[in-house]
């Protein structure tokens, strides 16, 4: 087994152990969810299929799944806050349901997240020179990004009822590098 494959397998295992340990020691205001694990093959397939169909439309190469990036995304999503710190490109998505839904349609939520990140509003912001306003879109289609890992929160963030579910995707290499937009984003 190659060192990279061993490293990826160990990080994926670590993310599952972390999620299980975290779920066992959660404060009373946080409950566990039924979200798919970032190692679930059908979840990985849905996320890559959606991301790569978008990237093809903007002449960007297909992404590969990265278990280490999925572990980062899982850690961030379980933080139940917006947290864009770190060395990777990153998109975050949150939603809530009223009344609270303990079994949302996660495949539909994957599609909703990616659709929001490449929305007309995002593309218009980018076209108009608002790189921050178009940052989700440009990260999604950034040609130099080759790997992606995503995760839903494995807990339901109920302390803040307006932010119950989180979904993060991390990208490597990171996009949105000032001065590199022309080479990496095709409209």
Tab-separated table of C-alpha atoms in Angstrom:
chain	number	residue	atom	x	y	z
A	1	UNK	CA	0.000	0.000	0.000
A	2	UNK	CA	1.395	3.405	-0.925
A	3	UNK	CA	2.167	5.966	1.766
A	4	UNK	CA	-0.495	8.340	0.373
A	5	UNK	CA	-3.198	5.643	0.380
A	6	UNK	CA	-2.232	4.604	3.918
A	7	UNK	CA	-2.308	8.253	5.036
A	8	UNK	CA	-5.739	8.803	3.452
A	9	UNK	CA	-7.133	5.620	5.047
A	10	UNK	CA	-5.790	6.599	8.468
A	11	UNK	CA	-7.248	10.107	8.204
A	12	UNK	CA	-10.626	8.714	7.139
A	13	UNK	CA	-10.592	6.344	10.113
A	14	UNK	CA	-9.590	9.213	12.401
A	15	UNK	CA	-12.530	11.291	11.158
A	16	UNK	CA	-14.962	8.473	11.970
A	17	UNK	CA	-13.439	7.910	15.420
A	18	UNK	CA	-13.573	11.662	16.087
A	19	UNK	CA	-17.211	11.853	15.021
A	20	UNK	CA	-18.128	8.843	17.175
A	21	UNK	CA	-16.242	10.197	20.194
A	22	UNK	CA	-17.732	13.644	19.716
A	23	UNK	CA	-21.251	12.236	19.505
A	24	UNK	CA	-20.715	10.337	22.756
A	25	UNK	CA	-19.608	13.472	24.640
A	26	UNK	CA	-21.933	16.138	23.268
A	27	UNK	CA	-23.497	18.811	25.466
A	28	UNK	CA	-27.202	18.317	26.095
A	29	UNK	CA	-28.206	20.993	23.570
A	30	UNK	CA	-26.624	19.087	20.668
A	31	UNK	CA	-28.157	15.920	19.282
A	32	UNK	CA	-26.733	13.430	16.814
A	33	UNK	CA	-28.018	13.375	13.269
A	34	UNK	CA	-28.538	10.752	10.612
A	35	UNK	CA	-26.249	12.440	8.118
A	36	UNK	CA	-24.114	10.307	5.802
A	37	UNK	CA	-20.530	9.699	6.840
A	38	UNK	CA	-17.924	11.383	4.621
A	39	UNK	CA	-16.704	7.850	3.788
A	40	UNK	CA	-20.121	6.663	2.535
A	41	UNK	CA	-19.649	5.639	-1.139
A	42	UNK	CA	-23.087	6.889	-2.239
A	43	UNK	CA	-22.464	10.256	-0.549
A	44	UNK	CA	-19.033	10.540	-2.198
A	45	UNK	CA	-20.526	9.628	-5.564
A	46	UNK	CA	-23.324	12.219	-5.233
A	47	UNK	CA	-20.928	14.997	-4.195
A	48	UNK	CA	-18.369	14.253	-6.926
A	49	UNK	CA	-21.050	13.819	-9.578
A	50	UNK	CA	-22.610	17.202	-8.794
A	51	UNK	CA	-19.269	19.025	-8.458
A	52	UNK	CA	-17.800	17.553	-11.623
A	53	UNK	CA	-20.893	18.240	-13.716
A	54	UNK	CA	-20.571	21.910	-12.720
A	55	UNK	CA	-16.830	21.956	-13.376
A	56	UNK	CA	-17.280	20.452	-16.856
A	57	UNK	CA	-19.621	23.329	-17.732
A	58	UNK	CA	-16.790	25.783	-16.935
A	59	UNK	CA	-13.910	23.865	-18.579
A	60	UNK	CA	-12.392	22.818	-15.243
A	61	UNK	CA	-10.922	19.321	-14.789
A	62	UNK	CA	-12.773	16.794	-12.661
A	63	UNK	CA	-12.043	16.595	-8.955
A	64	UNK	CA	-10.941	13.493	-7.067
A	65	UNK	CA	-12.247	12.617	-3.597
A	66	UNK	CA	-9.869	13.253	-0.703
A	67	UNK	CA	-10.465	11.517	2.633
A	68	UNK	CA	-8.115	13.955	4.450
A	69	UNK	CA	-10.099	16.916	3.100
A	70	UNK	CA	-13.353	15.189	4.096
A	71	UNK	CA	-11.950	14.856	7.632
A	72	UNK	CA	-11.255	18.613	7.690
A	73	UNK	CA	-14.765	19.292	6.372
A	74	UNK	CA	-16.288	17.017	9.033
A	75	UNK	CA	-14.427	18.815	11.802
A	76	UNK	CA	-15.584	22.194	10.494
A	77	UNK	CA	-19.205	21.134	9.965
A	78	UNK	CA	-19.385	19.723	13.488
A	79	UNK	CA	-18.190	23.081	14.826
A	80	UNK	CA	-21.654	24.460	13.981
A	81	UNK	CA	-20.214	27.846	12.979
A	82	UNK	CA	-18.851	29.510	9.865
A	83	UNK	CA	-15.116	28.823	9.964
A	84	UNK	CA	-13.049	29.528	6.866
A	85	UNK	CA	-9.656	29.287	8.613
A	86	UNK	CA	-7.111	26.881	7.195
A	87	UNK	CA	-4.935	26.182	4.188
A	88	UNK	CA	-7.630	24.810	1.863
A	89	UNK	CA	-10.204	26.374	-0.392
A	90	UNK	CA	-13.555	25.980	1.276
A	91	UNK	CA	-17.271	26.412	0.756
A	92	UNK	CA	-19.797	26.198	3.582
A	93	UNK	CA	-23.570	25.793	3.448
A	94	UNK	CA	-26.094	25.789	6.250
A	95	UNK	CA	-29.831	25.329	6.477
A	96	UNK	CA	-32.545	24.931	9.020
A	97	UNK	CA	-35.977	23.406	9.109
A	98	UNK	CA	-39.077	24.427	11.030
A	99	UNK	CA	-40.123	22.240	12.678
A	100	UNK	CA	-36.745	20.550	13.146
A	101	UNK	CA	-36.207	17.677	10.721
A	102	UNK	CA	-34.091	14.815	12.030
A	103	UNK	CA	-34.069	12.993	8.661
A	104	UNK	CA	-33.552	15.523	5.865
A	105	UNK	CA	-32.916	14.450	2.295
A	106	UNK	CA	-29.125	14.759	2.246
A	107	UNK	CA	-28.769	14.086	-1.495
A	108	UNK	CA	-31.126	16.977	-2.168
A	109	UNK	CA	-29.073	19.108	0.252
A	110	UNK	CA	-25.831	18.279	-1.601
A	111	UNK	CA	-27.487	19.509	-4.799
A	112	UNK	CA	-28.868	22.618	-3.059
A	113	UNK	CA	-25.445	23.521	-1.661
A	114	UNK	CA	-23.660	23.206	-4.993
A	115	UNK	CA	-26.475	25.048	-6.795
A	116	UNK	CA	-26.202	27.911	-4.288
A	117	UNK	CA	-22.429	28.076	-4.758
A	118	UNK	CA	-22.734	28.452	-8.529
A	119	UNK	CA	-25.892	30.579	-8.529
A	120	UNK	CA	-26.451	33.424	-10.950
A	121	UNK	CA	-25.850	35.859	-8.086
A	122	UNK	CA	-22.384	34.371	-7.501
A	123	UNK	CA	-21.481	34.477	-11.209
A	124	UNK	CA	-22.773	38.046	-11.551
A	125	UNK	CA	-20.707	39.138	-8.556
A	126	UNK	CA	-17.593	37.622	-10.133
A	127	UNK	CA	-18.318	39.188	-13.548
A	128	UNK	CA	-18.732	42.579	-11.856
A	129	UNK	CA	-15.350	42.321	-10.121
A	130	UNK	CA	-16.716	41.405	-6.663
A	131	UNK	CA	-14.355	38.502	-6.060
A	132	UNK	CA	-15.511	38.069	-2.460
A	133	UNK	CA	-19.175	37.952	-3.531
A	134	UNK	CA	-18.351	35.347	-6.168
A	135	UNK	CA	-15.938	33.320	-4.045
A	136	UNK	CA	-18.047	30.183	-3.711
A	137	UNK	CA	-18.571	30.054	-7.466
A	138	UNK	CA	-14.922	30.634	-8.324
A	139	UNK	CA	-13.739	27.999	-5.822
A	140	UNK	CA	-16.141	25.471	-7.371
A	141	UNK	CA	-14.759	26.004	-10.877
A	142	UNK	CA	-11.126	26.839	-10.009
A	143	UNK	CA	-9.121	24.869	-12.574
A	144	UNK	CA	-6.042	24.327	-10.380
A	145	UNK	CA	-8.082	22.634	-7.617
A	146	UNK	CA	-7.780	18.861	-8.049
A	147	UNK	CA	-9.116	17.294	-4.832
A	148	UNK	CA	-12.275	17.766	-2.788
A	149	UNK	CA	-13.608	16.370	0.466
A	150	UNK	CA	-17.043	17.191	1.894
A	151	UNK	CA	-19.019	16.386	5.020
A	152	UNK	CA	-22.316	17.107	6.685
A	153	UNK	CA	-22.397	17.783	10.383
A	154	UNK	CA	-22.832	14.482	12.216
A	155	UNK	CA	-24.523	16.418	14.970
A	156	UNK	CA	-27.581	18.613	14.796
A	157	UNK	CA	-26.639	22.077	16.032
A	158	UNK	CA	-29.694	22.893	18.113
A	159	UNK	CA	-28.259	25.593	20.385
A	160	UNK	CA	-28.881	28.019	17.519
A	161	UNK	CA	-32.187	26.901	15.959
A	162	UNK	CA	-31.538	28.984	12.828
A	163	UNK	CA	-28.380	27.000	12.033
A	164	UNK	CA	-29.205	23.351	12.556
A	165	UNK	CA	-27.278	21.659	9.746
A	166	UNK	CA	-23.867	22.405	8.207
A	167	UNK	CA	-22.202	21.152	5.031
A	168	UNK	CA	-18.580	21.934	4.158
A	169	UNK	CA	-16.453	21.112	1.132
A	170	UNK	CA	-12.710	21.676	1.178
A	171	UNK	CA	-10.597	21.946	-1.973
A	172	UNK	CA	-6.898	21.444	-2.636
A	173	UNK	CA	-5.074	23.331	-3.936
A	174	UNK	CA	-7.079	26.293	-2.714
A	175	UNK	CA	-8.724	28.561	-5.247
A	176	UNK	CA	-9.398	32.282	-5.172
A	177	UNK	CA	-5.732	33.227	-5.428
A	178	UNK	CA	-5.423	36.911	-6.286
A	179	UNK	CA	-3.828	37.338	-9.682
A	180	UNK	CA	-4.731	33.822	-10.857
A	181	UNK	CA	-8.418	34.282	-11.716
A	182	UNK	CA	-7.935	34.621	-15.469
A	183	UNK	CA	-6.065	31.314	-15.711
A	184	UNK	CA	-8.457	29.435	-13.418
A	185	UNK	CA	-12.001	30.657	-14.072
A	186	UNK	CA	-13.782	30.386	-17.425
A	187	UNK	CA	-17.224	31.885	-17.837
